[in-house]
Short mmCIF file of C-alpha atoms in Angstrom, two decimals:
data_model
loop_
_atom_site.label_atom_id
_atom_site.label_comp_id
_atom_site.label_asym_id
_atom_site.label_seq_id
_atom_site.Cartn_x
_atom_site.Cartn_y
_atom_site.Cartn_z
CA UNK A 23 11.61 -36.97 16.51
CA UNK A 24 9.17 -35.07 15.50
CA UNK A 25 9.45 -32.26 13.36
CA UNK A 26 8.28 -29.36 15.35
CA UNK A 27 5.20 -26.75 13.93
CA UNK A 28 7.23 -24.04 12.15
CA UNK A 29 9.18 -26.82 10.80
CA UNK A 30 6.10 -28.64 9.21
CA UNK A 31 4.96 -25.05 7.67
CA UNK A 32 7.60 -24.51 6.11
CA UNK A 33 7.79 -28.12 4.40
CA UNK A 34 4.01 -27.66 3.85
CA UNK A 35 4.60 -24.15 2.48
CA UNK A 36 7.61 -25.87 0.36
CA UNK A 37 5.89 -27.91 -1.46
CA UNK A 38 3.02 -25.80 -1.89
CA UNK A 39 5.40 -23.90 -3.89
CA UNK A 40 6.88 -26.61 -5.32
CA UNK A 41 3.47 -28.15 -6.50
CA UNK A 42 2.71 -24.40 -7.98
CA UNK A 43 0.08 -23.81 -5.34
CA UNK A 44 2.15 -20.23 -3.77
CA UNK A 45 4.09 -18.09 -6.12
CA UNK A 46 7.43 -16.38 -5.58
CA UNK A 47 5.66 -13.65 -4.32
CA UNK A 48 4.46 -15.33 -1.51
CA UNK A 49 8.06 -17.39 -0.79
CA UNK A 50 9.07 -13.09 -0.73
CA UNK A 51 7.02 -12.64 1.78
CA UNK A 52 7.19 -15.20 4.21
CA UNK A 53 10.44 -14.60 3.94
CA UNK A 54 9.98 -10.80 4.77
CA UNK A 55 7.70 -11.99 8.26
CA UNK A 56 10.55 -13.21 9.77
CA UNK A 57 12.84 -10.00 10.04
CA UNK A 58 10.00 -8.13 10.95
CA UNK A 59 7.60 -7.07 13.84
CA UNK A 60 4.59 -8.68 13.05
CA UNK A 61 4.85 -12.22 12.44
CA UNK A 62 0.84 -12.72 12.42
CA UNK A 63 1.18 -10.36 8.80
CA UNK A 64 1.12 -13.72 6.78
CA UNK A 65 -2.10 -15.11 8.71
CA UNK A 66 -3.92 -11.74 8.44
CA UNK A 67 -3.17 -11.36 4.96
CA UNK A 68 -4.23 -15.23 4.04
CA UNK A 69 -7.21 -15.11 6.75
CA UNK A 70 -8.61 -12.01 4.39
CA UNK A 71 -7.95 -14.00 1.10
CA UNK A 72 -10.02 -16.40 2.43
CA UNK A 73 -12.09 -14.52 3.27
CA UNK A 74 -13.00 -12.11 0.53
CA UNK A 75 -12.40 -15.40 -1.70
CA UNK A 76 -15.05 -17.11 -0.76
CA UNK A 77 -17.45 -14.20 -1.16
CA UNK A 78 -16.01 -13.78 -4.68
CA UNK A 79 -16.46 -17.65 -5.03
CA UNK A 80 -20.23 -17.51 -3.91
CA UNK A 81 -20.98 -14.22 -6.13
CA UNK A 82 -19.31 -16.24 -9.31
CA UNK A 83 -21.31 -19.81 -8.44
CA UNK A 84 -24.60 -17.41 -8.33
CA UNK A 85 -23.53 -15.25 -11.72
CA UNK A 86 -23.19 -18.57 -13.61
CA UNK A 87 -26.68 -19.88 -12.32
CA UNK A 88 -28.78 -17.79 -13.96
CA UNK A 89 -30.25 -18.29 -17.31
CA UNK A 90 -28.74 -15.66 -18.96
CA UNK A 91 -24.71 -14.93 -17.46
CA UNK A 92 -23.82 -11.27 -17.54
CA UNK A 93 -20.47 -11.94 -19.08
CA UNK A 94 -19.47 -8.15 -18.04
CA UNK A 95 -20.75 -8.91 -14.03
CA UNK A 96 -18.33 -12.04 -14.39
CA UNK A 97 -15.35 -10.75 -15.70
CA UNK A 98 -15.63 -8.18 -13.33
CA UNK A 99 -15.32 -10.26 -10.55
CA UNK A 100 -12.71 -12.37 -12.51
CA UNK A 101 -10.84 -8.97 -12.16
CA UNK A 102 -11.27 -8.60 -8.46
CA UNK A 103 -10.30 -12.38 -7.39
CA UNK A 104 -7.31 -12.64 -9.77
CA UNK A 105 -6.18 -8.82 -7.92
CA UNK A 106 -6.21 -10.54 -4.39
CA UNK A 107 -4.98 -14.15 -5.46
CA UNK A 108 -2.01 -12.18 -6.91
CA UNK A 109 -1.38 -10.02 -4.05
CA UNK A 110 -1.45 -12.92 -1.86
CA UNK A 111 0.58 -15.24 -3.52
CA UNK A 112 -2.00 -17.78 -4.44
CA UNK A 113 -0.70 -19.23 -8.28
CA UNK A 114 -3.21 -21.52 -8.91
CA UNK A 115 -6.45 -19.56 -8.90
CA UNK A 116 -4.68 -16.11 -10.46
CA UNK A 117 -4.09 -18.78 -13.69
CA UNK A 118 -7.46 -19.81 -13.25
CA UNK A 119 -8.99 -16.82 -12.86
CA UNK A 120 -6.87 -15.37 -15.93
CA UNK A 121 -7.75 -18.48 -18.11
CA UNK A 122 -12.08 -17.87 -17.17
CA UNK A 123 -11.28 -14.09 -18.19
CA UNK A 124 -9.89 -15.64 -21.19
CA UNK A 125 -12.66 -17.61 -21.83
CA UNK A 126 -15.31 -15.20 -21.21
CA UNK A 127 -14.05 -12.66 -23.50
CA UNK A 128 -14.13 -14.97 -26.23
CA UNK A 129 -17.54 -15.65 -24.87
CA UNK A 130 -18.23 -11.74 -25.44
CA UNK A 131 -16.86 -11.18 -28.42
CA UNK A 132 -18.92 -13.92 -29.88
CA UNK A 133 -21.57 -12.44 -28.80
CA UNK A 134 -21.34 -9.16 -30.11
CA UNK B 13 22.10 2.55 14.89
CA UNK B 14 20.05 5.22 16.03
CA UNK B 15 16.62 4.68 16.30
CA UNK B 16 14.79 6.92 13.60
CA UNK B 17 11.93 9.08 15.43
CA UNK B 18 8.78 9.61 13.24
CA UNK B 19 10.11 12.89 12.62
CA UNK B 20 12.62 12.25 10.49
CA UNK B 21 10.88 9.30 8.43
CA UNK B 22 9.47 10.10 5.24
CA UNK B 23 5.95 9.95 5.33
CA UNK B 24 3.79 7.93 2.30
CA UNK B 25 0.57 8.38 2.30
CA UNK B 26 -0.75 5.00 0.16
CA UNK B 27 -4.29 4.63 -1.86
CA UNK B 28 -5.77 1.35 -2.14
CA UNK B 29 -9.43 0.00 -2.61
CA UNK B 30 -8.27 -3.36 -1.99
CA UNK B 31 -8.27 -4.66 2.13
CA UNK B 32 -5.39 -6.68 0.42
CA UNK B 33 -3.41 -4.68 -1.19
CA UNK B 34 -3.90 -1.95 1.71
CA UNK B 35 -2.18 -4.41 4.30
CA UNK B 36 0.49 -5.92 1.89
CA UNK B 37 1.96 -1.99 0.67
CA UNK B 38 1.41 -1.12 4.18
CA UNK B 39 3.58 -3.78 5.07
CA UNK B 40 6.44 -3.34 2.65
CA UNK B 41 6.63 0.44 3.65
CA UNK B 42 7.00 -0.20 7.48
CA UNK B 43 9.59 -2.71 6.17
CA UNK B 44 11.42 0.19 4.33
CA UNK B 45 10.89 2.36 7.43
CA UNK B 46 8.13 4.74 5.87
CA UNK B 47 5.55 6.20 8.05
CA UNK B 48 2.74 5.00 6.17
CA UNK B 49 -0.97 6.18 6.22
CA UNK B 50 -3.62 4.36 3.98
CA UNK B 51 -6.73 5.03 2.11
CA UNK B 52 -9.04 3.33 0.31
CA UNK B 53 -10.02 5.90 -2.10
CA UNK B 54 -8.90 9.33 -4.24
CA UNK B 55 -11.59 11.54 -2.75
CA UNK B 56 -10.05 10.08 1.09
CA UNK B 57 -6.69 10.68 -0.24
CA UNK B 58 -7.14 14.40 -1.28
CA UNK B 59 -9.11 15.41 1.60
CA UNK B 60 -5.77 14.41 4.24
CA UNK B 61 -4.04 16.34 1.58
CA UNK B 62 -6.52 19.22 2.21
CA UNK B 63 -7.95 19.00 -1.36
CA UNK B 64 -11.18 19.78 -1.31
CA UNK B 65 -13.73 17.46 -3.83
CA UNK B 66 -14.20 20.52 -6.27
CA UNK B 67 -10.73 20.77 -6.45
CA UNK B 68 -10.15 24.38 -4.48
CA UNK B 69 -6.89 24.06 -2.38
CA UNK B 70 -7.66 24.83 1.28
CA UNK B 71 -5.67 27.69 1.47
CA UNK B 72 -8.38 29.27 -1.43
CA UNK B 73 -10.87 29.19 1.55
CA UNK B 74 -10.74 30.24 5.27
CA UNK B 75 -13.26 28.26 7.06
CA UNK B 76 -12.27 24.34 6.47
CA UNK B 77 -13.45 22.33 9.27
CA UNK B 78 -11.62 22.36 12.45
CA UNK B 79 -12.47 18.00 12.61
CA UNK B 80 -10.33 18.00 9.10
CA UNK B 81 -6.90 15.96 9.61
CA UNK B 82 -4.35 17.00 7.37
CA UNK B 83 -1.38 15.52 6.57
CA UNK B 84 2.03 15.91 5.12
CA UNK B 85 3.11 13.49 3.06
CA UNK B 86 6.48 12.89 1.09
CA UNK B 87 4.95 10.51 -1.66
CA UNK B 88 1.82 9.11 -2.91
CA UNK B 89 1.66 5.54 -3.96
CA UNK B 90 -1.78 5.00 -5.54
CA UNK B 91 -3.34 1.56 -7.22
CA UNK B 92 -4.77 2.54 -11.08
CA UNK B 93 -8.21 0.87 -10.76
CA UNK B 94 -10.58 2.58 -7.90
CA UNK B 95 -13.79 3.07 -8.34
CA UNK B 96 -15.33 6.93 -8.58
CA UNK B 97 -11.26 8.46 -8.82
CA UNK B 98 -9.00 6.45 -10.10
CA UNK B 99 -5.85 6.42 -9.61
CA UNK B 100 -4.77 8.41 -12.96
CA UNK B 101 -7.44 11.11 -11.95
CA UNK B 102 -5.90 11.42 -8.57
CA UNK B 103 -2.01 11.85 -9.99
CA UNK B 104 -3.65 14.49 -12.72
CA UNK B 105 -5.59 16.44 -9.48
CA UNK B 106 -2.20 16.30 -7.16
CA UNK B 107 -0.14 17.76 -9.97
CA UNK B 108 -2.64 20.28 -11.09
CA UNK B 109 -2.83 21.90 -7.62
CA UNK B 110 -0.32 24.52 -6.83
CA UNK B 111 0.02 23.06 -2.95
CA UNK B 112 0.56 19.66 -4.24
CA UNK B 113 2.27 19.32 -7.39
CA UNK B 114 5.59 18.65 -6.29
CA UNK B 115 4.79 15.29 -4.66
CA UNK B 116 6.09 12.42 -6.19
CA UNK B 117 3.35 9.97 -7.03
CA UNK B 118 3.90 6.39 -8.03
CA UNK B 119 1.00 4.14 -9.04
CA UNK B 120 0.75 0.51 -9.28
CA UNK B 121 -1.50 -1.54 -11.25
CA UNK B 122 -2.50 -5.30 -11.51
CA UNK B 123 -2.57 -4.54 -15.73
CA UNK B 124 -0.31 -2.84 -18.43
CA UNK B 125 -2.69 -3.09 -21.03
CA UNK B 126 -2.78 -0.61 -24.22
CA UNK B 127 -5.04 2.39 -23.10
CA UNK B 128 -6.76 3.82 -25.44
CA UNK B 129 -6.15 7.66 -25.82
CA UNK B 130 -9.50 10.08 -27.31
CA UNK B 131 -8.53 11.37 -30.11
CA UNK B 132 -6.91 14.81 -29.44
CA UNK B 133 -7.21 18.11 -31.56
CA UNK B 134 -3.88 19.49 -33.29
CA UNK B 135 -3.97 22.83 -33.73
CA UNK B 136 -1.35 23.13 -36.25
CA UNK B 137 -3.11 20.82 -38.86
CA UNK B 138 -6.88 22.00 -37.75
CA UNK B 139 -7.31 18.26 -37.54
CA UNK B 140 -8.05 15.16 -34.98
CA UNK B 141 -4.90 13.28 -34.09
CA UNK B 142 -6.81 9.09 -34.49
CA UNK B 143 -7.05 7.39 -31.77
CA UNK B 144 -3.70 6.10 -30.95
CA UNK B 145 -2.49 3.49 -28.05
CA UNK B 146 -0.08 3.97 -25.87
CA UNK B 147 0.61 1.34 -22.91
CA UNK B 148 -1.51 2.45 -19.37
CA UNK B 149 2.43 2.98 -17.56
CA UNK B 150 3.71 4.45 -19.73
CA UNK B 151 0.78 6.87 -20.24
CA UNK B 152 0.99 7.69 -16.40
CA UNK B 153 4.20 8.37 -16.73
CA UNK B 154 4.17 10.98 -19.64
CA UNK B 155 1.52 12.67 -16.99
CA UNK B 156 3.69 13.39 -14.17
CA UNK B 157 3.96 9.56 -12.21
CA UNK B 158 7.68 9.21 -11.10
CA UNK B 159 7.51 5.15 -11.10
CA UNK B 160 4.61 2.54 -12.00
CA UNK B 161 4.80 -0.77 -10.16
CA UNK B 162 2.82 -3.84 -11.67
CA UNK B 163 1.29 -5.51 -9.15
CA UNK B 164 1.97 -7.58 -6.86
CA UNK B 165 4.38 -4.78 -5.44
CA UNK B 166 7.59 -6.29 -4.21
CA UNK B 167 9.93 -5.23 -1.80
CA UNK B 168 12.45 -4.20 -4.58
CA UNK B 169 10.50 -1.65 -6.24
CA UNK B 170 10.19 0.05 -2.30
CA UNK B 171 13.70 0.42 -3.01
CA UNK B 172 13.16 2.41 -6.54
CA UNK B 173 10.99 5.12 -3.85
CA UNK B 174 13.84 6.12 -2.19
CA UNK B 175 15.74 8.53 -5.04
CA UNK B 176 12.28 9.92 -5.92
CA UNK B 177 11.77 11.33 -1.98
CA UNK B 178 15.97 12.11 -1.69
CA UNK B 179 14.90 14.28 -5.17
CA UNK B 180 12.61 16.13 -3.43
CA UNK B 181 14.52 17.18 -0.54
CA UNK B 182 17.03 19.39 -2.28
CA UNK B 183 15.57 22.60 -3.05
CA UNK B 184 18.47 24.73 -4.73
CA UNK B 185 18.28 25.25 -7.83
CA UNK B 186 22.10 24.72 -8.52
CA UNK B 187 21.41 20.92 -7.19
CA UNK B 188 20.08 20.05 -10.44
CA UNK B 189 23.30 18.88 -12.38
CA UNK B 190 23.66 16.12 -9.46
CA UNK B 191 19.42 15.60 -9.83
CA UNK B 192 19.40 14.62 -13.42
CA UNK B 193 21.58 11.08 -12.94
CA UNK B 194 19.42 10.14 -10.48
CA UNK B 195 16.32 10.37 -12.80
CA UNK B 196 18.11 9.40 -15.78
CA UNK B 197 18.75 6.05 -13.51
CA UNK B 198 15.62 5.89 -12.66
CA UNK B 199 13.69 6.41 -15.29
CA UNK B 200 15.75 3.32 -16.58
CA UNK B 201 14.13 0.80 -14.26
CA UNK B 202 10.85 1.90 -15.20
CA UNK B 203 10.62 1.72 -18.73
CA UNK B 204 12.66 -1.67 -17.96
CA UNK B 205 9.77 -2.70 -16.14
CA UNK B 206 7.13 -1.89 -18.51
CA UNK B 207 9.20 -3.91 -21.05
CA UNK B 208 9.39 -7.33 -18.38
CA UNK B 209 5.39 -6.07 -17.24
CA UNK B 210 4.33 -6.04 -21.43
CA UNK B 211 5.82 -9.40 -21.80
CA UNK B 212 4.72 -10.76 -18.76
CA UNK B 213 1.24 -9.94 -19.28
CA UNK B 214 1.33 -11.24 -23.39
CA UNK B 215 2.35 -14.61 -21.55
CA UNK B 216 -0.51 -14.81 -19.33
CA UNK B 217 -2.84 -13.08 -21.00
CA UNK B 218 -3.86 -9.33 -20.69
CA UNK B 219 -7.12 -8.84 -18.80
CA UNK B 220 -8.74 -5.21 -18.98
CA UNK B 221 -9.55 -4.33 -15.18
CA UNK B 222 -10.53 -0.56 -15.04
CA UNK B 223 -11.34 1.59 -18.52
CA UNK B 224 -8.31 3.66 -19.55
CA UNK B 225 -10.05 6.61 -21.38
CA UNK B 226 -9.55 10.12 -20.81
CA UNK B 227 -10.98 12.26 -18.33
CA UNK B 228 -13.92 13.75 -20.43
CA UNK B 229 -16.03 10.91 -19.98
CA UNK B 230 -18.94 11.69 -22.25
CA UNK B 231 -16.21 11.75 -24.66
CA UNK B 232 -15.72 8.45 -23.86
CA UNK B 233 -19.04 7.01 -23.93
CA UNK B 234 -19.88 9.06 -27.33
CA UNK B 235 -16.95 6.75 -29.05
CA UNK B 236 -18.08 3.76 -27.35
CA UNK B 237 -21.01 4.65 -29.16
CA UNK B 238 -19.39 5.02 -32.22
CA UNK B 239 -18.79 1.37 -32.16
CA UNK B 240 -15.20 1.43 -31.39
CA UNK B 241 -14.05 -1.35 -29.39
CA UNK B 242 -13.77 -1.58 -25.73
CA UNK B 243 -10.48 -1.80 -23.28
CA UNK B 244 -11.08 -5.16 -22.69
CA UNK B 245 -10.28 -6.48 -26.24
CA UNK B 246 -6.96 -8.12 -26.29
CA UNK B 247 -6.84 -8.04 -29.52
CA UNK B 248 -7.14 -5.44 -32.33
CA UNK B 249 -10.67 -5.12 -33.90
CA UNK B 250 -11.18 -3.38 -37.14
CA UNK B 251 -13.68 -0.78 -36.15
CA UNK B 252 -16.93 -0.04 -38.43
CA UNK B 253 -16.37 3.78 -38.07
CA UNK B 254 -14.78 4.62 -40.45
CA UNK B 255 -13.31 7.39 -37.52
CA UNK B 256 -11.91 5.24 -36.26
CA UNK B 257 -7.80 5.19 -36.65
CA UNK B 258 -5.56 2.29 -34.75
CA UNK B 259 -1.67 3.14 -35.41
#
């Protein structure tokens, strides 16, 4: 008997949580959605995150392609991405931003 | 269970430049049965509250545009880092306004970094007190914010809003003794949250998202030129300038 789409989705989300891609904040919002009048809240939030995140990624890539990388601009972009990923519960993205930010900060200290 | 109509619900104004964060806070507030208005900047917030950008209250000018929509709010919740007017600037403007100062303000921030406080002149000793650091959250609380929430804002944080809203609903002075214990109770969680936040920040590394220096931007710029370390520095640096004393 095939699992219903909702069960499949729930189990997919559980897997993502267990593997560290999603954090407790996402799970809280996911659970919250059940009692909400707007069942599309998470879908809307995630869609916005993917759209905005995509744009930030492209901007990060452009910054990194320059011969002289603007470390301040890079830091600002990372802060921005860290903010949205944290609000949506995208744990791995958030941690990656923190890690890269630390590296960029070290580079900045070295240059000064 | 009776249906709560719009007039009897508390009205919260949420200010955040991030679309995602606005959606999130709106959902959390509505889930807690608050009426919500969201704006994306401090200046828009002031406009809605009836304060013109120059700092004049609308009551002082007879001709306010009829198109200007003004709202009454019971609480303002604002992001700290925003371009233009920061949440801290907004806090100061609200607390400095005779018409708005009694509205509780809550600050949200993704970081609780140490804030550089500009040196201040101490009239008793006729000397500038050294630059010191307190956390952003502590500074906001000291300057009139009721709470400082670390982002992402959680449902549990929403529960802390109620006591601040209920406090304001008691206008009689003789109600003071009753209010006191509530205020003390609330102070604890905020301080506790800050300690948690500090631990969390150290664990994953501090990120400096925006400037914490005081309102006087020229002063801050001058200090930067003196070679004092910028707020982005995560480890303490010895400044070249003899003026800097970090405590």
